PDB file of C-alpha atoms in Angstrom:
ATOM      1  CA  MET A  18      19.598  15.934  34.818  1.00 59.00           C
ATOM      2  CA  LYS A  19      16.998  16.668  32.195  1.00 66.00           C
ATOM      3  CA  GLN A  20      17.300  14.784  28.919  1.00 68.00           C
ATOM      4  CA  MET A  21      16.791  16.905  25.955  1.00 62.00           C
ATOM      5  CA  ARG A  22      15.185  15.750  22.711  1.00 66.00           C
ATOM      6  CA  PRO A  23      17.018  16.565  19.495  1.00 65.00           C
ATOM      7  CA  ASN A  24      15.505  18.921  17.097  1.00 68.00           C
ATOM      8  CA  ASP A  25      15.046  17.074  13.875  1.00 78.00           C
ATOM      9  CA  MET A  26      12.879  19.598  12.035  1.00 83.00           C
ATOM     10  CA  MET A  27      14.801  19.495   8.799  1.00 85.00           C
ATOM     11  CA  LEU A  28      14.796  15.836   8.766  1.00 84.00           C
ATOM     12  CA  GLN A  29      11.024  15.631   9.504  1.00 84.00           C
ATOM     13  CA  VAL A  30      10.128  18.154   6.852  1.00 87.00           C
ATOM     14  CA  SER A  31      12.183  16.572   4.193  1.00 89.00           C
ATOM     15  CA  MET A  32      10.873  13.095   4.975  1.00 89.00           C
ATOM     16  CA  ARG A  33       7.281  14.317   4.647  1.00 89.00           C
ATOM     17  CA  LEU A  34       8.184  15.490   1.061  1.00 92.00           C
ATOM     18  CA  ILE A  35      10.026  12.294   0.234  1.00 93.00           C
ATOM     19  CA  THR A  36       7.153  10.255   1.651  1.00 93.00           C
ATOM     20  CA  LEU A  37       4.685  12.075  -0.588  1.00 94.00           C
ATOM     21  CA  ILE A  38       6.798  11.331  -3.706  1.00 95.00           C
ATOM     22  CA  ILE A  39       7.377   7.673  -2.671  1.00 95.00           C
ATOM     23  CA  PHE A  40       3.468   7.277  -2.182  1.00 94.00           C
ATOM     24  CA  ALA A  41       2.839   8.826  -5.513  1.00 94.00           C
ATOM     25  CA  PHE A  42       5.265   6.546  -7.277  1.00 93.00           C
ATOM     26  CA  SER A  43       3.756   3.595  -5.370  1.00 93.00           C
ATOM     27  CA  PHE A  44       0.335   4.577  -6.665  1.00 91.00           C
ATOM     28  CA  TYR A  45       1.590   4.720 -10.191  1.00 89.00           C
ATOM     29  CA  LEU A  46       3.217   1.324  -9.999  1.00 89.00           C
ATOM     30  CA  PHE A  47       0.118  -0.128  -8.434  1.00 88.00           C
ATOM     31  CA  LEU A  48      -2.115   1.101 -11.301  1.00 84.00           C
ATOM     32  CA  ALA A  49       0.331   0.228 -14.022  1.00 83.00           C
ATOM     33  CA  GLY A  50       0.983  -3.209 -12.951  1.00 76.00           C
ATOM     34  CA  HIS A  51      -1.443  -5.196 -15.184  1.00 69.00           C
ATOM     35  CA  ASN A  52      -0.048  -3.725 -18.476  1.00 70.00           C
ATOM     36  CA  ASN A  53       3.636  -2.788 -17.471  1.00 74.00           C
ATOM     37  CA  PRO A  54       6.086  -3.910 -14.759  1.00 72.00           C
ATOM     38  CA  GLY A  55       4.720  -3.201 -11.352  1.00 76.00           C
ATOM     39  CA  GLY A  56       1.581  -4.112  -9.676  1.00 85.00           C
ATOM     40  CA  GLY A  57       0.468  -4.933  -6.131  1.00 88.00           C
ATOM     41  CA  PHE A  58       3.727  -6.500  -4.951  1.00 91.00           C
ATOM     42  CA  ILE A  59       6.112  -3.726  -5.870  1.00 92.00           C
ATOM     43  CA  GLY A  60       3.582  -0.958  -5.118  1.00 92.00           C
ATOM     44  CA  GLY A  61       3.082  -2.532  -1.629  1.00 94.00           C
ATOM     45  CA  LEU A  62       6.878  -2.573  -1.010  1.00 94.00           C
ATOM     46  CA  MET A  63       7.205   1.087  -2.025  1.00 94.00           C
ATOM     47  CA  THR A  64       4.272   2.063   0.255  1.00 95.00           C
ATOM     48  CA  ALA A  65       5.875   0.120   3.184  1.00 95.00           C
ATOM     49  CA  SER A  66       9.069   1.865   2.477  1.00 94.00           C
ATOM     50  CA  ALA A  67       7.261   5.280   2.581  1.00 93.00           C
ATOM     51  CA  ILE A  68       5.670   4.472   5.891  1.00 93.00           C
ATOM     52  CA  LEU A  69       9.025   3.101   7.261  1.00 92.00           C
ATOM     53  CA  VAL A  70      10.644   6.543   6.249  1.00 91.00           C
ATOM     54  CA  LEU A  71       8.133   8.284   8.425  1.00 89.00           C
ATOM     55  CA  TYR A  72       8.861   5.900  11.256  1.00 87.00           C
ATOM     56  CA  LEU A  73      12.569   6.802  10.924  1.00 86.00           C
ATOM     57  CA  ALA A  74      11.973  10.552  10.904  1.00 86.00           C
ATOM     58  CA  PHE A  75       9.406  10.622  13.813  1.00 85.00           C
ATOM     59  CA  ASP A  76       8.951   8.455  16.822  1.00 81.00           C
ATOM     60  CA  MET A  77       6.805   5.358  16.926  1.00 83.00           C
ATOM     61  CA  LYS A  78       4.050   6.982  19.103  1.00 85.00           C
ATOM     62  CA  THR A  79       3.530   9.887  16.664  1.00 84.00           C
ATOM     63  CA  ILE A  80       3.228   7.640  13.588  1.00 85.00           C
ATOM     64  CA  LYS A  81       0.944   5.120  15.255  1.00 86.00           C
ATOM     65  CA  LYS A  82      -1.287   8.122  16.099  1.00 89.00           C
ATOM     66  CA  ALA A  83      -1.158   9.452  12.538  1.00 87.00           C
ATOM     67  CA  ILE A  84      -1.548   6.008  10.760  1.00 88.00           C
ATOM     68  CA  PRO A  85      -3.883   3.991  13.152  1.00 88.00           C
ATOM     69  CA  PHE A  86      -3.898   0.744  11.211  1.00 88.00           C
ATOM     70  CA  ASN A  87      -3.520  -2.702  12.402  1.00 92.00           C
ATOM     71  CA  PHE A  88      -1.198  -4.162   9.895  1.00 92.00           C
ATOM     72  CA  THR A  89      -2.042  -7.756  10.775  1.00 94.00           C
ATOM     73  CA  THR A  90      -5.672  -7.061   9.899  1.00 95.00           C
ATOM     74  CA  MET A  91      -4.589  -5.635   6.669  1.00 95.00           C
ATOM     75  CA  ILE A  92      -2.997  -8.894   5.770  1.00 96.00           C
ATOM     76  CA  GLY A  93      -6.347 -10.713   6.262  1.00 96.00           C
ATOM     77  CA  VAL A  94      -8.302  -8.086   4.318  1.00 96.00           C
ATOM     78  CA  GLY A  95      -5.716  -8.361   1.374  1.00 96.00           C
ATOM     79  CA  LEU A  96      -5.911 -12.085   1.374  1.00 95.00           C
ATOM     80  CA  LEU A  97      -9.736 -11.917   1.218  1.00 95.00           C
ATOM     81  CA  PHE A  98      -9.520  -9.576  -1.647  1.00 91.00           C
ATOM     82  CA  ALA A  99      -7.188 -11.686  -3.620  1.00 91.00           C
ATOM     83  CA  VAL A 100      -9.160 -15.071  -2.921  1.00 93.00           C
ATOM     84  CA  PHE A 101     -12.522 -13.454  -3.570  1.00 93.00           C
ATOM     85  CA  THR A 102     -11.200 -12.204  -7.006  1.00 90.00           C
ATOM     86  CA  GLY A 103     -10.446 -15.717  -8.053  1.00 88.00           C
ATOM     87  CA  VAL A 104     -13.565 -17.279  -6.432  1.00 91.00           C
ATOM     88  CA  ALA A 105     -15.879 -14.579  -8.169  1.00 90.00           C
ATOM     89  CA  SER A 106     -14.728 -15.943 -11.598  1.00 89.00           C
ATOM     90  CA  MET A 107     -15.546 -19.498 -10.500  1.00 90.00           C
ATOM     91  CA  LEU A 108     -19.100 -18.397  -9.486  1.00 91.00           C
ATOM     92  CA  PHE A 109     -19.703 -17.430 -13.188  1.00 89.00           C
ATOM     93  CA  GLY A 110     -18.401 -20.760 -14.446  1.00 90.00           C
ATOM     94  CA  PHE A 111     -14.788 -19.606 -15.371  1.00 91.00           C
ATOM     95  CA  PRO A 112     -11.631 -21.006 -14.154  1.00 91.00           C
ATOM     96  CA  PHE A 113     -10.097 -19.671 -10.862  1.00 89.00           C
ATOM     97  CA  LEU A 114      -8.576 -16.148 -11.453  1.00 85.00           C
ATOM     98  CA  LYS A 115      -9.807 -15.798 -14.990  1.00 87.00           C
ATOM     99  CA  HIS A 116      -8.816 -12.342 -16.147  1.00 85.00           C
ATOM    100  CA  PHE A 117     -11.480 -10.071 -17.603  1.00 85.00           C
ATOM    101  CA  PHE A 118     -11.288  -6.527 -18.851  1.00 85.00           C
ATOM    102  CA  ASP A 119     -13.428  -3.898 -20.573  1.00 88.00           C
ATOM    103  CA  TYR A 120     -13.459  -0.239 -21.498  1.00 90.00           C
ATOM    104  CA  PHE A 121     -15.757   2.192 -19.770  1.00 89.00           C
ATOM    105  CA  GLN A 122     -16.496   5.983 -20.328  1.00 90.00           C
ATOM    106  CA  PHE A 123     -16.169   8.216 -17.417  1.00 87.00           C
ATOM    107  CA  PRO A 124     -17.104  11.892 -17.478  1.00 89.00           C
ATOM    108  CA  ILE A 125     -13.666  13.306 -16.446  1.00 87.00           C
ATOM    109  CA  PHE A 126     -11.339  10.626 -17.470  1.00 82.00           C
ATOM    110  CA  GLY A 127     -12.785   9.538 -20.784  1.00 87.00           C
ATOM    111  CA  GLU A 128     -12.219   5.951 -21.886  1.00 88.00           C
ATOM    112  CA  VAL A 129     -10.787   3.923 -19.062  1.00 82.00           C
ATOM    113  CA  GLU A 130      -9.853   0.127 -19.077  1.00 82.00           C
ATOM    114  CA  LEU A 131     -11.144  -1.672 -15.959  1.00 82.00           C
ATOM    115  CA  THR A 132      -9.772  -5.185 -15.255  1.00 84.00           C
ATOM    116  CA  THR A 133     -10.275  -7.941 -12.679  1.00 84.00           C
ATOM    117  CA  ALA A 134      -6.536  -7.947 -12.123  1.00 85.00           C
ATOM    118  CA  LEU A 135      -6.990  -4.621 -10.126  1.00 86.00           C
ATOM    119  CA  PRO A 136      -8.837  -6.042  -7.207  1.00 89.00           C
ATOM    120  CA  PHE A 137      -6.353  -8.996  -7.133  1.00 90.00           C
ATOM    121  CA  ASP A 138      -3.442  -6.520  -7.179  1.00 90.00           C
ATOM    122  CA  LEU A 139      -5.186  -4.561  -4.367  1.00 92.00           C
ATOM    123  CA  GLY A 140      -5.245  -7.767  -2.291  1.00 94.00           C
ATOM    124  CA  VAL A 141      -1.550  -8.445  -3.017  1.00 93.00           C
ATOM    125  CA  TYR A 142      -0.743  -4.808  -2.191  1.00 94.00           C
ATOM    126  CA  LEU A 143      -2.549  -4.927   1.150  1.00 96.00           C
ATOM    127  CA  VAL A 144      -0.802  -8.214   2.068  1.00 96.00           C
ATOM    128  CA  VAL A 145       2.657  -6.967   1.190  1.00 96.00           C
ATOM    129  CA  VAL A 146       2.230  -3.664   3.079  1.00 96.00           C
ATOM    130  CA  GLY A 147       0.760  -5.398   6.162  1.00 96.00           C
ATOM    131  CA  ALA A 148       3.421  -8.228   6.212  1.00 96.00           C
ATOM    132  CA  ALA A 149       6.318  -5.868   5.635  1.00 95.00           C
ATOM    133  CA  LEU A 150       5.340  -3.423   8.246  1.00 94.00           C
ATOM    134  CA  THR A 151       4.376  -6.072  10.686  1.00 93.00           C
ATOM    135  CA  ILE A 152       7.833  -7.686  10.550  1.00 93.00           C
ATOM    136  CA  ILE A 153       9.742  -4.494  10.620  1.00 91.00           C
ATOM    137  CA  LEU A 154       7.764  -2.926  13.381  1.00 89.00           C
ATOM    138  CA  ALA A 155       8.009  -6.178  15.452  1.00 90.00           C
ATOM    139  CA  ILE A 156      11.828  -6.141  15.273  1.00 88.00           C
ATOM    140  CA  ALA A 157      11.813  -2.287  15.950  1.00 83.00           C
ATOM    141  CA  GLU A 158       9.676  -2.637  18.997  1.00 80.00           C
ATOM    142  CA  ASP A 159      11.663  -5.442  20.505  1.00 76.00           C
ATOM    143  CA  ASP A 160      13.232  -3.923  23.664  1.00 66.00           C
ATOM    144  CA  LYS A 161      15.265  -6.888  24.666  1.00 54.00           C
TER     145      LYS A 161
END
């Protein structure tokens, strides 16, 4: 007897739209984090939830083909970003993780504030996304 696959077209189309909205909100939370509530941790959790929604709507093989990241490597890269941000301030004679900021003029965006908290938040973001998805996918892939 031939096993039929369910037709989840409506679920898959709606999840693509929902994932896009979650990714956009995650990006907003990531960038707003050093002045408002948010940052790398909550932005990373939102991104992990967006990718998890895709895993729920599609099968594992399809999403692994579409998102070919090794999430354990992402944890290591994130840790390097976060630690390097702190060590870089020490190289200039300041305390570990000293926060700096300045305003710069960009042609399209105008005056933009850039901070050293952003690379640190990027490291936290990568660690959270990598850790959350590694744990969730390890549980989901357990066949026993």
